[in-house]
CSV table of C-alpha atoms and ligand atoms in Angstrom, one decimal:
chain,number,residue,atom,x,y,z
A,204,MET,CA,-2.1,81.7,13.6
A,205,THR,CA,-4.9,81.1,15.9
A,206,GLN,CA,-8.4,81.7,14.7
A,207,SER,CA,-10.0,82.4,18.0
A,208,HIS,CA,-12.5,84.9,16.9
A,209,SER,CA,-14.2,82.7,14.0
A,210,SER,CA,-16.9,80.0,14.5
A,211,PRO,CA,-15.5,76.7,14.6
A,212,ARG,CA,-16.9,75.7,11.2
A,213,ASP,CA,-14.7,78.6,9.9
A,214,ALA,CA,-11.8,77.9,11.8
A,215,ARG,CA,-12.1,74.1,10.7
A,216,ASP,CA,-12.6,74.9,7.2
A,217,THR,CA,-9.4,77.1,7.3
A,218,ILE,CA,-7.6,74.2,8.9
A,219,LEU,CA,-8.8,71.7,6.5
A,220,SER,CA,-7.9,73.9,3.6
A,221,ARG,CA,-4.5,74.9,4.7
A,222,MET,CA,-3.7,71.4,5.4
A,223,ASP,CA,-4.9,70.2,1.8
A,224,GLN,CA,-2.4,73.0,0.6
A,225,ALA,CA,0.3,71.7,2.8
A,226,ALA,CA,-0.1,68.2,1.4
A,227,LYS,CA,-0.7,69.3,-2.3
A,228,ALA,CA,3.0,71.4,-1.9
A,229,ALA,CA,4.7,68.5,-0.7
A,230,GLY,CA,3.4,66.2,-3.6
A,231,ARG,CA,0.9,64.2,-1.4
A,232,PRO,CA,-2.5,63.3,-1.8
A,233,ALA,CA,-4.9,66.1,-0.3
A,234,GLY,CA,-7.5,64.6,2.2
A,235,ASP,CA,-4.8,61.7,3.1
A,236,ILE,CA,-4.2,63.6,6.7
A,237,THR,CA,-6.2,63.3,9.5
A,238,LEU,CA,-7.1,66.4,11.7
A,239,VAL,CA,-7.2,65.3,15.4
A,240,ALA,CA,-9.2,68.0,17.1
A,241,VAL,CA,-7.7,68.5,20.6
A,242,SER,CA,-10.4,69.1,23.0
A,243,LYS,CA,-8.5,68.8,26.3
A,244,LYS,CA,-9.7,71.7,28.8
A,245,GLN,CA,-12.5,73.1,26.5
A,246,PRO,CA,-15.9,74.0,27.5
A,247,ASP,CA,-18.7,71.7,26.8
A,248,ALA,CA,-20.3,74.2,24.4
A,249,ARG,CA,-17.2,74.6,22.3
A,250,VAL,CA,-16.9,70.5,22.1
A,251,GLU,CA,-20.7,70.6,20.8
A,252,ALA,CA,-19.8,73.3,18.3
A,253,VAL,CA,-17.0,71.3,16.7
A,254,LEU,CA,-19.0,68.2,16.7
A,255,ALA,CA,-21.5,69.8,14.8
A,256,THR,CA,-19.4,70.6,12.1
A,257,GLY,CA,-19.1,66.9,11.6
A,258,GLN,CA,-15.5,66.6,13.0
A,259,ARG,CA,-15.1,63.0,14.5
A,260,VAL,CA,-12.0,62.5,15.4
A,261,PHE,CA,-10.7,64.1,18.9
A,262,GLY,CA,-7.8,63.6,21.2
A,263,GLU,CA,-7.5,64.1,25.0
A,264,ASN,CA,-4.4,64.2,27.1
A,265,ARG,CA,-6.1,63.0,30.4
A,266,VAL,CA,-8.2,59.6,30.8
A,267,GLN,CA,-10.4,61.0,33.6
A,268,GLU,CA,-11.5,64.0,31.9
A,269,ALA,CA,-11.8,62.0,28.4
A,270,GLN,CA,-14.2,59.5,30.4
A,271,ALA,CA,-16.4,62.6,31.8
A,272,ARG,CA,-16.7,64.1,28.6
A,273,TRP,CA,-16.9,61.6,26.1
A,274,ALA,CA,-18.4,58.2,27.6
A,275,GLY,CA,-22.2,59.7,27.2
A,276,ARG,CA,-21.5,61.2,23.9
A,277,ARG,CA,-20.5,58.1,22.1
A,278,ALA,CA,-24.1,56.5,21.5
A,279,ASP,CA,-25.1,59.8,20.1
A,280,HIS,CA,-22.2,60.4,17.6
A,281,ASP,CA,-21.4,57.9,14.9
A,282,GLY,CA,-17.8,57.2,13.6
A,283,LEU,CA,-16.5,59.0,16.6
A,284,GLU,CA,-12.8,58.3,17.2
A,285,LEU,CA,-10.8,59.2,20.5
A,286,ARG,CA,-7.2,59.4,20.9
A,287,LEU,CA,-5.1,59.5,23.9
A,288,ILE,CA,-2.6,62.1,23.4
A,289,GLY,CA,-1.2,62.4,27.3
A,290,PRO,CA,0.9,60.5,29.2
A,291,LEU,CA,-0.8,57.1,30.4
A,292,GLN,CA,-0.2,55.4,34.1
A,293,SER,CA,-0.3,51.5,34.0
A,294,ASN,CA,-3.0,51.5,36.7
A,295,LYS,CA,-5.3,53.5,34.2
A,296,ALA,CA,-4.6,51.2,31.5
A,297,GLN,CA,-8.0,49.3,31.5
A,298,ASP,CA,-9.8,52.6,31.6
A,299,ALA,CA,-8.0,54.3,28.6
A,300,VAL,CA,-8.5,50.8,26.8
A,301,GLU,CA,-12.1,51.0,27.4
A,302,LEU,CA,-12.5,54.5,26.2
A,303,PHE,CA,-10.1,55.2,23.3
A,304,ASP,CA,-9.8,54.0,20.0
A,305,VAL,CA,-6.3,54.9,19.7
A,306,ILE,CA,-3.3,55.4,22.2
A,307,GLU,CA,-0.8,57.6,21.1
A,308,THR,CA,1.9,57.5,24.1
A,309,LEU,CA,3.0,54.0,24.5
A,310,ASP,CA,6.7,54.5,25.7
A,311,ARG,CA,7.6,51.9,28.2
A,312,GLU,CA,7.6,48.2,28.4
A,313,LYS,CA,5.4,48.2,31.9
A,314,LEU,CA,2.8,50.1,30.2
A,315,ALA,CA,3.2,47.5,27.0
A,316,LYS,CA,2.2,44.8,29.9
A,317,ALA,CA,-0.6,46.8,31.6
A,318,LEU,CA,-2.3,47.4,27.9
A,319,VAL,CA,-2.0,43.7,27.0
A,320,LYS,CA,-3.6,42.9,29.8
A,321,ALA,CA,-6.6,45.2,29.7
A,322,MET,CA,-6.9,44.3,26.0
A,323,ASP,CA,-7.2,40.4,27.2
A,324,ALA,CA,-9.6,41.5,29.6
A,325,THR,CA,-12.0,43.9,27.7
A,326,GLY,CA,-11.5,42.3,24.0
A,327,ARG,CA,-10.8,45.6,22.9
A,328,ARG,CA,-7.6,46.5,21.0
A,329,PRO,CA,-6.9,50.3,20.2
A,330,ARG,CA,-4.3,51.2,17.7
A,331,LEU,CA,-1.3,52.2,19.1
A,332,TYR,CA,1.5,54.7,18.3
A,333,VAL,CA,4.8,55.0,20.2
A,334,GLN,CA,5.7,58.3,21.8
A,335,VAL,CA,9.4,59.3,20.9
A,336,ASN,CA,10.9,62.1,23.0
A,337,THR,CA,13.1,63.3,20.1
A,338,GLY,CA,14.4,66.5,22.2
A,339,GLU,CA,15.5,64.3,24.9
A,340,GLU,CA,14.2,66.4,27.4
A,341,GLU,CA,14.2,65.3,30.9
A,342,GLN,CA,10.9,66.0,32.0
A,343,LYS,CA,9.0,64.7,28.9
A,344,ALA,CA,7.6,61.4,28.4
A,345,GLY,CA,8.6,59.2,25.2
A,346,LEU,CA,11.6,56.9,24.2
A,347,ALA,CA,15.3,58.2,23.2
A,348,PRO,CA,15.3,58.3,19.6
A,349,ALA,CA,18.3,55.8,19.6
A,350,GLU,CA,15.8,53.4,21.4
A,351,THR,CA,12.7,53.3,19.4
A,352,ALA,CA,13.4,50.7,16.4
A,353,ASN,CA,14.4,48.1,19.3
A,354,PHE,CA,11.2,49.2,21.3
A,355,VAL,CA,8.9,48.8,18.3
A,356,ALA,CA,10.3,45.5,17.3
A,357,ARG,CA,10.2,44.4,20.9
A,358,MET,CA,6.5,45.5,21.5
A,359,ARG,CA,5.7,43.2,18.4
A,360,GLU,CA,8.0,40.2,19.4
A,361,ALA,CA,7.5,40.1,23.0
A,362,TYR,CA,3.9,41.4,23.3
A,363,GLY,CA,2.4,40.8,20.3
A,364,LEU,CA,1.2,44.4,20.1
A,365,GLU,CA,1.3,45.9,16.3
A,366,ILE,CA,2.4,49.6,16.5
A,367,GLU,CA,0.3,51.8,13.9
A,368,GLY,CA,3.2,54.9,13.8
A,369,LEU,CA,5.1,57.3,15.8
A,370,MET,CA,4.2,60.5,17.8
A,371,CYS,CA,6.2,63.5,19.0
A,372,ILE,CA,6.1,66.7,20.9
A,373,PRO,CA,8.8,68.6,20.1
A,374,PRO,CA,10.7,71.1,22.7
A,375,VAL,CA,9.2,74.8,22.4
A,376,GLU,CA,12.3,76.5,21.9
A,377,GLU,CA,13.5,74.6,19.1
A,378,PRO,CA,12.4,74.6,15.6
A,379,ALA,CA,9.9,71.9,15.3
A,380,SER,CA,10.9,71.1,11.9
A,381,LEU,CA,14.1,69.4,13.2
A,382,HIS,CA,11.9,67.0,15.1
A,383,PHE,CA,9.7,66.1,12.7
A,384,ALA,CA,12.3,65.2,10.4
A,385,LEU,CA,13.9,62.8,12.8
A,386,LEU,CA,10.3,61.5,13.5
A,387,ALA,CA,10.0,60.6,10.0
A,388,LYS,CA,13.4,58.9,9.6
A,389,LEU,CA,12.8,56.8,12.7
A,390,ALA,CA,9.4,55.7,11.4
A,391,ALA,CA,10.9,54.9,8.0
A,392,GLU,CA,13.8,52.8,9.9
A,393,CYS,CA,11.1,51.0,11.8
A,394,GLY,CA,8.8,50.4,8.7
A,395,LEU,CA,6.0,52.3,10.1
A,396,ALA,CA,4.0,54.4,8.1
A,397,LYS,CA,2.2,56.9,10.5
A,398,LEU,CA,3.4,59.8,12.1
A,399,SER,CA,1.5,61.8,14.8
A,400,MET,CA,3.0,65.1,14.6
A,401,GLY,CA,2.1,69.0,14.3
A,402,MET,CA,0.0,71.5,16.5
A,403,SER,CA,-1.6,74.7,16.1
A,404,ALA,CA,1.4,76.5,15.3
A,405,ASP,CA,3.3,74.0,13.1
A,406,TYR,CA,0.7,71.7,11.8
A,407,GLU,CA,1.5,72.7,8.0
A,408,THR,CA,5.2,72.0,8.5
A,409,ALA,CA,4.6,68.8,10.1
A,410,ILE,CA,2.5,67.7,7.0
A,411,LYS,CA,5.5,68.9,4.5
A,412,LEU,CA,7.3,66.5,6.5
A,413,GLY,CA,4.9,63.7,6.3
A,414,ALA,CA,2.6,63.8,9.1
A,415,THR,CA,-0.3,61.4,8.6
A,416,SER,CA,-1.9,63.2,11.5
A,417,VAL,CA,-1.9,66.5,13.4
A,418,ARG,CA,-3.3,67.3,16.5
A,419,VAL,CA,-4.7,70.9,16.7
A,420,GLY,CA,-6.2,72.5,19.5
A,421,SER,CA,-6.2,76.3,20.1
A,422,ALA,CA,-6.5,77.0,16.3
A,423,LEU,CA,-9.8,75.0,16.4
A,424,PHE,CA,-11.4,75.7,19.7
A,425,GLY,CA,-10.1,78.9,20.7
A,426,PRO,CA,-7.7,79.4,23.5
A,427,ARG,CA,-7.8,77.0,26.1
A,428,PRO,CA,-9.5,78.5,29.6
A,429,ASP,CA,-6.7,77.3,31.6
A,430,PRO,CA,-3.1,77.3,30.5
A,431,ALA,CA,-2.0,73.5,29.6
B,252,PLP,C1,-2.6,70.2,23.9
B,252,PLP,C2,-2.1,69.3,22.8
B,252,PLP,C3,-2.2,69.6,21.5
B,252,PLP,C4,-2.7,70.8,21.0
B,252,PLP,O1,-2.1,72.0,21.1
B,252,PLP,P1,-2.5,73.4,20.3
B,252,PLP,O2,-1.4,74.0,20.3
B,252,PLP,O3,-3.6,73.9,21.1
B,252,PLP,O4,-3.0,72.8,19.0
B,252,PLP,C5,-1.5,68.8,20.5
B,252,PLP,N1,-0.8,67.6,21.2
B,252,PLP,C6,-0.6,67.5,22.8
B,252,PLP,C7,0.1,66.2,22.9
B,252,PLP,C8,-1.4,68.4,23.2
B,252,PLP,O5,-1.5,67.8,24.7
């Protein structure tokens, strides 16, 4: 599945064409799905190579690492969109709001409060996704599926936060399709149109089940130097 030996341009072309095929097979418009290039832990040279292909949407899972990588690159790359896809501590909310265009890991009220405060202080309003712990794994961030609809409603009513969509990271040892289908069902119940789901190994499955963005790291950049 991974294309670690091909150039970033070939790898990206392959991924984009597989995405289009998966969309078509699902009766969805091709080009309707956003490729989020997950650059966490990748060497700068590979990030530059992927930027050179025209890729503009990137995902990072740590605020500090993302600041170091992207703060200086913004000015040189029009249309850059940065997405936080890793857990966010409330005390990093302001840094995250300053850097990211999309925060995909909102999963608790304390963080919502911190985000509102940071938005007021900075005047920036990143788009927000709620992370759902579809596998109800103890060690994993995200809301329990049964709490999701209430939480999304409460974000709007109590905090004035519009939620764009839902995000999940399925358990590694289970078929991802079950979790993608659950996330799609929850989003429909919440009236949300956007679904962030699918990674290198399963982005086509995610698209068949309704993903509007897929988060692809190793299949695009090659394997991460450090195990994640
Ligand atoms: C690392 C990561 C990815 C990308 O994983 P790959 O298997 O390398 O595609 C996607 N989503 C999240 C939340 C991640 O942390």
